[in-house]
mmCIF file of C-alpha atoms and ligand atoms in Angstrom:
data_model
loop_
_atom_site.group_PDB
_atom_site.id
_atom_site.type_symbol
_atom_site.label_atom_id
_atom_site.label_comp_id
_atom_site.label_asym_id
_atom_site.label_seq_id
_atom_site.Cartn_x
_atom_site.Cartn_y
_atom_site.Cartn_z
ATOM 1 C CA UNK A 1234 0.000 0.000 0.000
ATOM 2 C CA UNK A 1235 1.366 3.435 -0.952
ATOM 3 C CA UNK A 1236 0.581 6.149 1.559
ATOM 4 C CA UNK A 1237 0.799 9.840 0.677
ATOM 5 C CA UNK A 1238 -0.031 12.962 2.669
ATOM 6 C CA UNK A 1239 -1.896 15.982 1.322
ATOM 7 C CA UNK A 1240 -0.762 18.622 3.826
ATOM 8 C CA UNK A 1241 -2.003 22.148 4.250
ATOM 9 C CA UNK A 1242 -3.324 24.790 6.579
ATOM 10 C CA UNK A 1243 -6.908 24.215 5.377
ATOM 11 C CA UNK A 1244 -7.989 27.420 7.171
ATOM 12 C CA UNK A 1245 -10.532 26.671 5.769
ATOM 13 C CA UNK A 1246 -10.683 23.878 3.172
ATOM 14 C CA UNK A 1247 -11.775 25.151 -0.258
ATOM 15 C CA UNK A 1248 -13.103 23.399 -3.358
ATOM 16 C CA UNK A 1249 -9.581 23.758 -4.800
ATOM 17 C CA UNK A 1250 -8.114 21.731 -1.911
ATOM 18 C CA UNK A 1251 -10.853 19.148 -2.275
ATOM 19 C CA UNK A 1252 -10.086 18.767 -5.973
ATOM 20 C CA UNK A 1253 -6.401 18.048 -5.240
ATOM 21 C CA UNK A 1254 -7.293 15.456 -2.562
ATOM 22 C CA UNK A 1255 -9.781 13.842 -4.927
ATOM 23 C CA UNK A 1256 -7.159 13.566 -7.662
ATOM 24 C CA UNK A 1257 -4.552 12.181 -5.230
ATOM 25 C CA UNK A 1258 -7.087 9.524 -4.191
ATOM 26 C CA UNK A 1259 -7.393 8.350 -7.812
ATOM 27 C CA UNK A 1260 -3.634 7.666 -7.899
ATOM 28 C CA UNK A 1261 -2.735 6.364 -4.426
ATOM 29 C CA UNK A 1262 -4.278 3.633 -2.237
ATOM 30 C CA UNK A 1263 -3.943 5.521 0.993
ATOM 31 C CA UNK A 1264 -4.303 9.297 1.188
ATOM 32 C CA UNK A 1265 -4.079 11.133 4.490
ATOM 33 C CA UNK A 1266 -5.012 14.803 4.670
ATOM 34 C CA UNK A 1267 -2.631 16.433 7.153
ATOM 35 C CA UNK A 1268 -3.934 19.609 8.774
ATOM 36 C CA UNK A 1269 -0.914 21.578 9.941
ATOM 37 C CA UNK A 1270 0.160 24.972 11.238
ATOM 38 C CA UNK A 1271 1.920 27.286 8.818
ATOM 39 C CA UNK A 1272 3.948 29.706 10.962
ATOM 40 C CA UNK A 1273 3.728 32.273 8.165
ATOM 41 C CA UNK A 1274 -0.077 32.484 8.442
ATOM 42 C CA UNK A 1275 -2.016 33.836 11.416
ATOM 43 C CA UNK A 1276 -4.862 31.277 11.376
ATOM 44 C CA UNK A 1277 -8.539 31.794 12.155
ATOM 45 C CA UNK A 1278 -9.971 28.327 12.845
ATOM 46 C CA UNK A 1279 -8.372 25.976 15.364
ATOM 47 C CA UNK A 1280 -6.753 22.846 13.940
ATOM 48 C CA UNK A 1281 -9.494 20.471 15.149
ATOM 49 C CA UNK A 1282 -12.204 22.634 13.580
ATOM 50 C CA UNK A 1283 -10.272 22.690 10.292
ATOM 51 C CA UNK A 1284 -9.867 18.907 10.409
ATOM 52 C CA UNK A 1285 -13.585 18.471 11.163
ATOM 53 C CA UNK A 1286 -14.520 20.573 8.145
ATOM 54 C CA UNK A 1287 -12.190 18.500 5.935
ATOM 55 C CA UNK A 1288 -13.768 15.257 7.253
ATOM 56 C CA UNK A 1289 -17.283 16.588 6.617
ATOM 57 C CA UNK A 1290 -16.351 17.688 3.083
ATOM 58 C CA UNK A 1291 -14.879 14.264 2.286
ATOM 59 C CA UNK A 1292 -17.854 12.397 3.759
ATOM 60 C CA UNK A 1293 -20.221 14.436 1.651
ATOM 61 C CA UNK A 1294 -18.139 14.088 -1.544
ATOM 62 C CA UNK A 1295 -17.781 10.316 -0.933
ATOM 63 C CA UNK A 1296 -21.501 9.877 -1.627
ATOM 64 C CA UNK A 1297 -20.753 10.523 -5.315
ATOM 65 C CA UNK A 1298 -17.131 9.286 -5.286
ATOM 66 C CA UNK A 1299 -16.833 6.261 -2.984
ATOM 67 C CA UNK A 1300 -13.002 6.300 -3.299
ATOM 68 C CA UNK A 1301 -12.977 9.355 -1.067
ATOM 69 C CA UNK A 1302 -14.272 7.291 1.851
ATOM 70 C CA UNK A 1303 -10.757 5.784 2.082
ATOM 71 C CA UNK A 1304 -9.176 9.194 2.660
ATOM 72 C CA UNK A 1305 -8.402 9.930 6.291
ATOM 73 C CA UNK A 1306 -7.748 13.217 8.049
ATOM 74 C CA UNK A 1307 -5.325 13.963 10.881
ATOM 75 C CA UNK A 1308 -3.874 16.967 12.637
ATOM 76 C CA UNK A 1309 -0.093 17.199 12.141
ATOM 77 C CA UNK A 1310 1.212 18.041 15.621
ATOM 78 C CA UNK A 1311 4.766 19.017 14.667
ATOM 79 C CA UNK A 1312 7.010 18.651 11.658
ATOM 80 C CA UNK A 1313 5.379 17.276 8.538
ATOM 81 C CA UNK A 1314 8.330 14.951 7.939
ATOM 82 C CA UNK A 1315 7.902 13.378 11.418
ATOM 83 C CA UNK A 1316 4.229 12.798 10.668
ATOM 84 C CA UNK A 1317 5.102 11.223 7.299
ATOM 85 C CA UNK A 1318 7.626 8.918 8.982
ATOM 86 C CA UNK A 1319 5.115 7.948 11.695
ATOM 87 C CA UNK A 1320 2.429 6.886 9.240
ATOM 88 C CA UNK A 1321 4.817 5.477 6.625
ATOM 89 C CA UNK A 1322 4.005 8.031 3.918
ATOM 90 C CA UNK A 1323 6.373 7.940 0.941
ATOM 91 C CA UNK A 1324 5.406 11.320 -0.523
ATOM 92 C CA UNK A 1325 3.648 14.607 0.013
ATOM 93 C CA UNK A 1326 1.108 15.721 -2.614
ATOM 94 C CA UNK A 1327 0.469 19.445 -3.035
ATOM 95 C CA UNK A 1328 -1.579 21.442 -5.542
ATOM 96 C CA UNK A 1329 -0.104 24.474 -7.286
ATOM 97 C CA UNK A 1330 -2.346 27.251 -8.586
ATOM 98 C CA UNK A 1331 0.536 29.025 -10.274
ATOM 99 C CA UNK A 1332 4.082 30.301 -10.012
ATOM 100 C CA UNK A 1333 3.483 32.024 -6.681
ATOM 101 C CA UNK A 1334 2.513 28.722 -5.106
ATOM 102 C CA UNK A 1335 5.564 27.043 -6.630
ATOM 103 C CA UNK A 1336 7.845 29.717 -5.168
ATOM 104 C CA UNK A 1337 6.368 29.087 -1.716
ATOM 105 C CA UNK A 1338 6.280 25.299 -1.994
ATOM 106 C CA UNK A 1339 9.643 24.538 -3.553
ATOM 107 C CA UNK A 1340 11.766 25.454 -0.491
ATOM 108 C CA UNK A 1341 9.476 23.381 1.752
ATOM 109 C CA UNK A 1342 9.641 20.437 -0.650
ATOM 110 C CA UNK A 1343 13.440 20.602 -0.770
ATOM 111 C CA UNK A 1344 13.690 21.023 3.004
ATOM 112 C CA UNK A 1345 11.384 18.077 3.649
ATOM 113 C CA UNK A 1346 13.501 15.911 1.357
ATOM 114 C CA UNK A 1347 16.670 17.187 3.045
ATOM 115 C CA UNK A 1348 15.269 16.347 6.493
ATOM 116 C CA UNK A 1349 13.898 12.905 5.764
ATOM 117 C CA UNK A 1350 14.095 11.918 2.120
ATOM 118 C CA UNK A 1351 10.328 12.340 1.665
ATOM 119 C CA UNK A 1352 9.503 13.473 -1.874
ATOM 120 C CA UNK A 1353 6.876 16.050 -2.886
ATOM 121 C CA UNK A 1354 4.603 15.588 -5.900
ATOM 122 C CA UNK A 1355 3.061 18.768 -7.297
ATOM 123 C CA UNK A 1356 -0.306 18.630 -9.051
ATOM 124 C CA UNK A 1357 -1.357 21.570 -11.215
ATOM 125 C CA UNK A 1358 -4.487 23.060 -9.681
ATOM 126 C CA UNK A 1359 -7.603 22.927 -11.811
ATOM 127 C CA UNK A 1360 -8.126 26.254 -13.576
ATOM 128 C CA UNK A 1361 -11.685 26.453 -12.190
ATOM 129 C CA UNK A 1362 -10.112 27.077 -8.768
ATOM 130 C CA UNK A 1363 -7.053 29.129 -9.772
ATOM 131 C CA UNK A 1364 -8.440 32.187 -7.951
ATOM 132 C CA UNK A 1365 -9.633 30.366 -4.850
ATOM 133 C CA UNK A 1366 -7.536 30.888 -1.718
ATOM 134 C CA UNK A 1367 -8.452 30.373 1.950
ATOM 135 C CA UNK A 1368 -7.186 33.875 2.750
ATOM 136 C CA UNK A 1369 -9.527 35.443 0.168
ATOM 137 C CA UNK A 1370 -12.437 33.316 1.368
ATOM 138 C CA UNK A 1371 -11.925 34.570 4.938
ATOM 139 C CA UNK A 1372 -11.670 38.167 3.789
ATOM 140 C CA UNK A 1373 -14.890 37.900 1.780
ATOM 141 C CA UNK A 1374 -16.790 36.359 4.719
ATOM 142 C CA UNK A 1375 -15.355 38.989 7.071
ATOM 143 C CA UNK A 1376 -16.995 41.619 4.864
ATOM 144 C CA UNK A 1377 -20.287 39.762 4.445
ATOM 145 C CA UNK A 1378 -19.700 38.528 0.891
ATOM 146 C CA UNK A 1379 -20.757 35.181 -0.611
ATOM 147 C CA UNK A 1380 -18.383 32.178 -0.687
ATOM 148 C CA UNK A 1381 -20.757 29.208 -0.825
ATOM 149 C CA UNK A 1382 -19.633 28.307 -4.360
ATOM 150 C CA UNK A 1383 -15.953 28.316 -3.316
ATOM 151 C CA UNK A 1384 -16.032 26.075 -0.242
ATOM 152 C CA UNK A 1385 -17.670 22.807 0.878
ATOM 153 C CA UNK A 1386 -20.959 22.919 2.792
ATOM 154 C CA UNK A 1387 -20.654 24.019 6.395
ATOM 155 C CA UNK A 1388 -17.492 26.068 5.914
ATOM 156 C CA UNK A 1389 -19.205 29.450 5.615
ATOM 157 C CA UNK A 1390 -21.083 28.884 8.881
ATOM 158 C CA UNK A 1391 -17.876 27.832 10.675
ATOM 159 C CA UNK A 1392 -16.105 30.983 9.475
ATOM 160 C CA UNK A 1393 -19.000 33.191 10.498
ATOM 161 C CA UNK A 1394 -18.992 31.615 13.959
ATOM 162 C CA UNK A 1395 -15.210 32.038 14.302
ATOM 163 C CA UNK A 1396 -15.552 35.685 13.287
ATOM 164 C CA UNK A 1397 -18.312 36.245 15.853
ATOM 165 C CA UNK A 1398 -20.889 36.947 13.155
ATOM 166 C CA UNK A 1399 -24.516 35.850 13.565
ATOM 167 C CA UNK A 1400 -25.529 32.680 11.697
ATOM 168 C CA UNK A 1401 -27.073 33.345 8.253
ATOM 169 C CA UNK A 1402 -30.847 33.806 8.461
ATOM 170 C CA UNK A 1403 -30.870 34.636 12.177
HETATM 171 O O1 PNS B 2861 -1.646 25.310 3.087
HETATM 172 P P1 PNS B 2861 -0.245 25.779 3.363
HETATM 173 O O2 PNS B 2861 -0.235 26.923 4.349
HETATM 174 O O3 PNS B 2861 0.503 26.089 2.106
HETATM 175 O O4 PNS B 2861 0.523 24.541 4.042
HETATM 176 C C1 PNS B 2861 1.845 24.682 4.549
HETATM 177 C C2 PNS B 2861 2.097 23.576 5.581
HETATM 178 C C3 PNS B 2861 1.093 23.683 6.727
HETATM 179 C C4 PNS B 2861 1.954 22.221 4.922
HETATM 180 C C5 PNS B 2861 3.553 23.752 6.129
HETATM 181 O O5 PNS B 2861 3.671 24.993 6.779
HETATM 182 C C6 PNS B 2861 3.957 22.621 7.083
HETATM 183 O O6 PNS B 2861 4.356 21.566 6.629
HETATM 184 N N1 PNS B 2861 3.805 22.849 8.411
HETATM 185 C C7 PNS B 2861 4.112 21.833 9.418
HETATM 186 C C8 PNS B 2861 5.435 22.176 10.151
HETATM 187 C C9 PNS B 2861 6.644 21.865 9.273
HETATM 188 O O7 PNS B 2861 6.876 20.734 8.889
HETATM 189 N N2 PNS B 2861 7.419 22.913 8.969
HETATM 190 C C10 PNS B 2861 8.601 22.802 8.144
HETATM 191 C C11 PNS B 2861 8.250 22.898 6.672
HETATM 192 S S1 PNS B 2861 9.685 22.696 5.633
#
């Protein structure tokens, strides 16, 4: 069995993230989504909330794509390479929306390989989601804008709650 990790901040998960996980699951037997802290980002949702939203998104998507039921989700407590070693993952799979993402990801990929030998596989992000970023989603919700077509069900409500906004319709 080949295990890979799809790591990320997932603060919150977007449809772009989900697309990358879905595509990883068509190629590898065992895909683990690793929800981790990025020290360069401030973070709105706590890690367990992020992981819960990823699990809910996968459970819902698995109704149409049963392969997604095999995907598991875990919080990465420390270094990604330690987590990969612990679960026996041979590679990290990351989506790239464009050159900016590559510039950010390449040093991490090289450092992870330096630290442990774990390889990183980059998947080109689907063009439908090239503009979708968790940071933009949060900013839009903060200002009362619509994001329901950018994120899985339940994410908007979780962001509104974290921002201290009233639930929609109340
Ligand atoms: O979604 P992001 O913010 O691009 O994901 C980056 C993330 C969380 C995968 C990265 O910051 C990470 O691996 N954090 C865990 C701690 C770690 O291993 N740091 C060293 C990276 S070389």
